[in-house]
Amino acid sequence: MEMPEPDATVLSRKPHVVERLQAILPRGAVIHDTTELRAYECDALTAYTCAPLCAVLPTSTEEVSAVLKICHDEGVPVVPRGAGTSLAGGALATADAVMLGTARLNAVLETSYEDRYIRVQSGRTNLSVTGAVEEEGFFYAPDPSSQLACAIAGNIAMNSGGAHCLKYGVTTNNLLGVTMVLMDGTVTEIGGAHLDAGGLDLLGLICGSEGQLGVVTEATLRILHKPEGARPVLMGYDSSEVAGQVVGDIIKAGVLPVAIEFMDRPCIEACEAFAKAGYPMCEALLIVEVEGSDAEIDAQLRRITEIAARHDPVELREARDADEAGRIWLGRKSAFGAMGQINDYMCLDGTIPVSELPHVLRRIGELAQDYGLAVANVFHAGDGNMHPLILYNANTPGEQEKCEALGADILRLCVEVGGCLTGEHGVGIEKRDLMLVQYDAPDLEAQMAVKDVFDPAWLLNAAKVFPLSVSASRRAA
């Protein structure tokens, strides 16, 4: 995947830029040593690496503003970085860019249980937001698989979801307000500690904008009361297509589980070897979880298991206690780590209508055969957010390119059936050149015009999201 050539003028001025940044940041907050910068040369899309010009680690909105003002004055690109867990290359640097990390922006600033919100700095990890309120019986709903490590900044940038987004929604449904710094250093407040702010819904524009419009330094998040109880049921089937049909039937019946997760045989085998969760060795597995009182859970699971039973499952196991529920979820939560132990893989993120699951799963299998590569499927089936894992050997010449070509065909398939290129990982560089599959030139022009307003110099994460051929004139201006 191509990245633009670094600006030689910026590279030649590195000592000057570093000196200016060191003058306004605490000691140790500017990293410019070549060896130390290796920690910032990639995100979770590890096939592509490039160390930045330098990295900065501010601790406040004021410091972020000062950094961006200097970079704006010097014409230096900036790449915002949360925790570096992006699977789409959203935080990949260019050699002439300052990497702005949010790791030290990790404080809890305000909590209101009466009004059900928490205000945090954007570098705070997803799981630690719940950790800050769970003693009072509250939680933060979005739960990406990387929630132990990923930062709220990245969650907002990519509009992250997670296993339980079927009921609770994704980040945009749980975000009330942000403090954001524009590229010229201007600090702006958008939204607030309430469900609906006056005027245009700029918060909806910011969430999912992939660091293109500004750097979010603080976020006000909605927190919810923990449910009275939760219980998963495990369903095993001899066909991925049948399992996909079960998902559609559950949704069609009007039942709203908190989560419906899908895993196919390659992933089941890897997870069982890794986590020993007690999964059946079948072609496809569903984990369906519901919440509520015991009576509500029983009623919902009765309807769900009736639907599941009509499709002749090889196993139908309802968790009897918290320990068994934990084991059912253990394998799913371990899926990406388990697959990573046995293969290099590329994780996709297309979204499709739930009704298309059987067809798309079948076509993915056919495409994988055509390319001679294996694909493992593990994804949020309830909302059609697919995560095919294309397995390949990075040490075999040509196999990475073949993997990327298969990935592109799978994402084209998602768009063809009425879906989209990304559900929660973002476009980054991975899907950047496929944007013309989903959008025509006027659509992309309208989106780039929005960036023109927020970042006229196109210095913020400018090599991402839009095809390089389409954005070239703006980036060169």
PDB file of N, CA and C in Angstrom, residues 374-419:
ATOM      1  N   ALA A 374      -6.584 -19.674   3.183  1.00  0.00           N
ATOM      2  CA  ALA A 374      -7.597 -20.026   4.180  1.00  0.00           C
ATOM      3  C   ALA A 374      -8.157 -18.751   4.812  1.00  0.00           C
ATOM      4  N   VAL A 375      -9.436 -18.798   5.159  1.00  0.00           N
ATOM      5  CA  VAL A 375     -10.086 -17.680   5.840  1.00  0.00           C
ATOM      6  C   VAL A 375     -10.803 -18.216   7.070  1.00  0.00           C
ATOM      7  N   ALA A 376     -10.561 -17.582   8.206  1.00  0.00           N
ATOM      8  CA  ALA A 376     -11.286 -17.896   9.436  1.00  0.00           C
ATOM      9  C   ALA A 376     -12.245 -16.745   9.714  1.00  0.00           C
ATOM     10  N   ASN A 377     -13.481 -17.073  10.072  1.00  0.00           N
ATOM     11  CA  ASN A 377     -14.484 -16.040  10.320  1.00  0.00           C
ATOM     12  C   ASN A 377     -14.820 -15.964  11.802  1.00  0.00           C
ATOM     13  N   VAL A 378     -14.709 -14.777  12.358  1.00  0.00           N
ATOM     14  CA  VAL A 378     -15.134 -14.505  13.734  1.00  0.00           C
ATOM     15  C   VAL A 378     -15.648 -13.069  13.739  1.00  0.00           C
ATOM     16  N   PHE A 379     -16.907 -12.875  14.151  1.00  0.00           N
ATOM     17  CA  PHE A 379     -17.456 -11.529  13.984  1.00  0.00           C
ATOM     18  C   PHE A 379     -18.725 -11.326  14.800  1.00  0.00           C
ATOM     19  N   HIS A 380     -19.158 -10.045  14.815  1.00  0.00           N
ATOM     20  CA  HIS A 380     -20.380  -9.637  15.500  1.00  0.00           C
ATOM     21  C   HIS A 380     -21.556  -9.888  14.549  1.00  0.00           C
ATOM     22  N   ALA A 381     -22.156 -11.056  14.659  1.00  0.00           N
ATOM     23  CA  ALA A 381     -23.162 -11.455  13.675  1.00  0.00           C
ATOM     24  C   ALA A 381     -24.463 -10.676  13.820  1.00  0.00           C
ATOM     25  N   GLY A 382     -24.774 -10.225  15.021  1.00  0.00           N
ATOM     26  CA  GLY A 382     -26.060  -9.581  15.254  1.00  0.00           C
ATOM     27  C   GLY A 382     -26.275  -8.332  14.438  1.00  0.00           C
ATOM     28  N   ASP A 383     -25.205  -7.589  14.171  1.00  0.00           N
ATOM     29  CA  ASP A 383     -25.348  -6.388  13.351  1.00  0.00           C
ATOM     30  C   ASP A 383     -24.610  -6.508  12.026  1.00  0.00           C
ATOM     31  N   GLY A 384     -24.201  -7.729  11.669  1.00  0.00           N
ATOM     32  CA  GLY A 384     -23.588  -7.963  10.366  1.00  0.00           C
ATOM     33  C   GLY A 384     -22.199  -7.394  10.203  1.00  0.00           C
ATOM     34  N   ASN A 385     -21.506  -7.133  11.309  1.00  0.00           N
ATOM     35  CA  ASN A 385     -20.137  -6.595  11.240  1.00  0.00           C
ATOM     36  C   ASN A 385     -19.148  -7.754  11.171  1.00  0.00           C
ATOM     37  N   MET A 386     -18.682  -8.037   9.946  1.00  0.00           N
ATOM     38  CA  MET A 386     -17.860  -9.220   9.706  1.00  0.00           C
ATOM     39  C   MET A 386     -16.372  -8.935   9.907  1.00  0.00           C
ATOM     40  N   HIS A 387     -15.661  -9.947  10.420  1.00  0.00           N
ATOM     41  CA  HIS A 387     -14.209  -9.855  10.591  1.00  0.00           C
ATOM     42  C   HIS A 387     -13.528 -11.096  10.017  1.00  0.00           C
ATOM     43  N   PRO A 388     -13.582 -11.309   8.698  1.00  0.00           N
ATOM     44  CA  PRO A 388     -12.841 -12.441   8.126  1.00  0.00           C
ATOM     45  C   PRO A 388     -11.342 -12.270   8.373  1.00  0.00           C
ATOM     46  N   LEU A 389     -10.701 -13.334   8.820  1.00  0.00           N
ATOM     47  CA  LEU A 389      -9.254 -13.327   9.027  1.00  0.00           C
ATOM     48  C   LEU A 389      -8.623 -14.112   7.884  1.00  0.00           C
ATOM     49  N   ILE A 390      -7.913 -13.428   7.007  1.00  0.00           N
ATOM     50  CA  ILE A 390      -7.248 -14.099   5.883  1.00  0.00           C
ATOM     51  C   ILE A 390      -5.880 -14.563   6.358  1.00  0.00           C
ATOM     52  N   LEU A 391      -5.656 -15.880   6.319  1.00  0.00           N
ATOM     53  CA  LEU A 391      -4.418 -16.456   6.836  1.00  0.00           C
ATOM     54  C   LEU A 391      -3.386 -16.551   5.717  1.00  0.00           C
ATOM     55  N   TYR A 392      -2.158 -16.142   6.019  1.00  0.00           N
ATOM     56  CA  TYR A 392      -1.102 -16.193   5.006  1.00  0.00           C
ATOM     57  C   TYR A 392       0.247 -16.275   5.697  1.00  0.00           C
ATOM     58  N   ASN A 393       1.285 -16.491   4.906  1.00  0.00           N
ATOM     59  CA  ASN A 393       2.652 -16.545   5.422  1.00  0.00           C
ATOM     60  C   ASN A 393       3.413 -15.328   4.904  1.00  0.00           C
ATOM     61  N   ALA A 394       3.728 -14.411   5.800  1.00  0.00           N
ATOM     62  CA  ALA A 394       4.386 -13.174   5.389  1.00  0.00           C
ATOM     63  C   ALA A 394       5.775 -13.415   4.813  1.00  0.00           C
ATOM     64  N   ASN A 395       6.349 -14.589   5.089  1.00  0.00           N
ATOM     65  CA  ASN A 395       7.693 -14.895   4.587  1.00  0.00           C
ATOM     66  C   ASN A 395       7.687 -15.520   3.194  1.00  0.00           C
ATOM     67  N   THR A 396       6.493 -15.826   2.681  1.00  0.00           N
ATOM     68  CA  THR A 396       6.384 -16.389   1.332  1.00  0.00           C
ATOM     69  C   THR A 396       6.206 -15.259   0.326  1.00  0.00           C
ATOM     70  N   PRO A 397       7.130 -15.094  -0.608  1.00  0.00           N
ATOM     71  CA  PRO A 397       7.031 -13.994  -1.579  1.00  0.00           C
ATOM     72  C   PRO A 397       5.689 -14.003  -2.315  1.00  0.00           C
ATOM     73  N   GLY A 398       5.060 -12.852  -2.383  1.00  0.00           N
ATOM     74  CA  GLY A 398       3.816 -12.700  -3.119  1.00  0.00           C
ATOM     75  C   GLY A 398       2.565 -13.022  -2.331  1.00  0.00           C
ATOM     76  N   GLU A 399       2.712 -13.651  -1.153  1.00  0.00           N
ATOM     77  CA  GLU A 399       1.510 -14.082  -0.439  1.00  0.00           C
ATOM     78  C   GLU A 399       0.794 -12.913   0.235  1.00  0.00           C
ATOM     79  N   GLN A 400       1.524 -11.926   0.700  1.00  0.00           N
ATOM     80  CA  GLN A 400       0.867 -10.757   1.290  1.00  0.00           C
ATOM     81  C   GLN A 400       0.046 -10.022   0.239  1.00  0.00           C
ATOM     82  N   GLU A 401       0.598  -9.885  -0.963  1.00  0.00           N
ATOM     83  CA  GLU A 401      -0.132  -9.219  -2.043  1.00  0.00           C
ATOM     84  C   GLU A 401      -1.387 -10.005  -2.414  1.00  0.00           C
ATOM     85  N   LYS A 402      -1.274 -11.340  -2.411  1.00  0.00           N
ATOM     86  CA  LYS A 402      -2.438 -12.181  -2.709  1.00  0.00           C
ATOM     87  C   LYS A 402      -3.489 -12.026  -1.615  1.00  0.00           C
ATOM     88  N   CYS A 403      -3.030 -11.956  -0.369  1.00  0.00           N
ATOM     89  CA  CYS A 403      -3.928 -11.754   0.762  1.00  0.00           C
ATOM     90  C   CYS A 403      -4.687 -10.435   0.621  1.00  0.00           C
ATOM     91  N   GLU A 404      -3.986  -9.372   0.271  1.00  0.00           N
ATOM     92  CA  GLU A 404      -4.630  -8.068   0.123  1.00  0.00           C
ATOM     93  C   GLU A 404      -5.628  -8.065  -1.035  1.00  0.00           C
ATOM     94  N   ALA A 405      -5.314  -8.785  -2.102  1.00  0.00           N
ATOM     95  CA  ALA A 405      -6.242  -8.867  -3.239  1.00  0.00           C
ATOM     96  C   ALA A 405      -7.515  -9.605  -2.846  1.00  0.00           C
ATOM     97  N   LEU A 406      -7.367 -10.693  -2.087  1.00  0.00           N
ATOM     98  CA  LEU A 406      -8.546 -11.415  -1.597  1.00  0.00           C
ATOM     99  C   LEU A 406      -9.357 -10.518  -0.670  1.00  0.00           C
ATOM    100  N   GLY A 407      -8.673  -9.796   0.217  1.00  0.00           N
ATOM    101  CA  GLY A 407      -9.375  -8.888   1.115  1.00  0.00           C
ATOM    102  C   GLY A 407     -10.182  -7.851   0.360  1.00  0.00           C
ATOM    103  N   ALA A 408      -9.602  -7.319  -0.706  1.00  0.00           N
ATOM    104  CA  ALA A 408     -10.312  -6.325  -1.511  1.00  0.00           C
ATOM    105  C   ALA A 408     -11.557  -6.927  -2.149  1.00  0.00           C
ATOM    106  N   ASP A 409     -11.467  -8.161  -2.626  1.00  0.00           N
ATOM    107  CA  ASP A 409     -12.628  -8.816  -3.234  1.00  0.00           C
ATOM    108  C   ASP A 409     -13.720  -9.080  -2.196  1.00  0.00           C
ATOM    109  N   ILE A 410     -13.333  -9.441  -0.984  1.00  0.00           N
ATOM    110  CA  ILE A 410     -14.323  -9.672   0.073  1.00  0.00           C
ATOM    111  C   ILE A 410     -15.030  -8.364   0.421  1.00  0.00           C
ATOM    112  N   LEU A 411     -14.286  -7.277   0.500  1.00  0.00           N
ATOM    113  CA  LEU A 411     -14.903  -5.992   0.819  1.00  0.00           C
ATOM    114  C   LEU A 411     -15.789  -5.504  -0.323  1.00  0.00           C
ATOM    115  N   ARG A 412     -15.390  -5.776  -1.565  1.00  0.00           N
ATOM    116  CA  ARG A 412     -16.269  -5.448  -2.698  1.00  0.00           C
ATOM    117  C   ARG A 412     -17.581  -6.222  -2.588  1.00  0.00           C
ATOM    118  N   LEU A 413     -17.476  -7.480  -2.175  1.00  0.00           N
ATOM    119  CA  LEU A 413     -18.672  -8.304  -1.979  1.00  0.00           C
ATOM    120  C   LEU A 413     -19.588  -7.674  -0.937  1.00  0.00           C
ATOM    121  N   CYS A 414     -19.021  -7.191   0.156  1.00  0.00           N
ATOM    122  CA  CYS A 414     -19.828  -6.559   1.202  1.00  0.00           C
ATOM    123  C   CYS A 414     -20.606  -5.371   0.648  1.00  0.00           C
ATOM    124  N   VAL A 415     -19.946  -4.551  -0.156  1.00  0.00           N
ATOM    125  CA  VAL A 415     -20.612  -3.390  -0.746  1.00  0.00           C
ATOM    126  C   VAL A 415     -21.683  -3.831  -1.736  1.00  0.00           C
ATOM    127  N   GLU A 416     -21.392  -4.860  -2.526  1.00  0.00           N
ATOM    128  CA  GLU A 416     -22.339  -5.351  -3.535  1.00  0.00           C
ATOM    129  C   GLU A 416     -23.662  -5.790  -2.923  1.00  0.00           C
ATOM    130  N   VAL A 417     -23.635  -6.366  -1.716  1.00  0.00           N
ATOM    131  CA  VAL A 417     -24.869  -6.879  -1.108  1.00  0.00           C
ATOM    132  C   VAL A 417     -25.566  -5.827  -0.247  1.00  0.00           C
ATOM    133  N   GLY A 418     -25.094  -4.579  -0.320  1.00  0.00           N
ATOM    134  CA  GLY A 418     -25.759  -3.507   0.413  1.00  0.00           C
ATOM    135  C   GLY A 418     -25.082  -3.115   1.705  1.00  0.00           C
ATOM    136  N   GLY A 419     -23.864  -3.585   1.919  1.00  0.00           N
ATOM    137  CA  GLY A 419     -23.124  -3.242   3.126  1.00  0.00           C
ATOM    138  C   GLY A 419     -22.130  -2.127   2.875  1.00  0.00           C
TER     139      GLY A 419
END
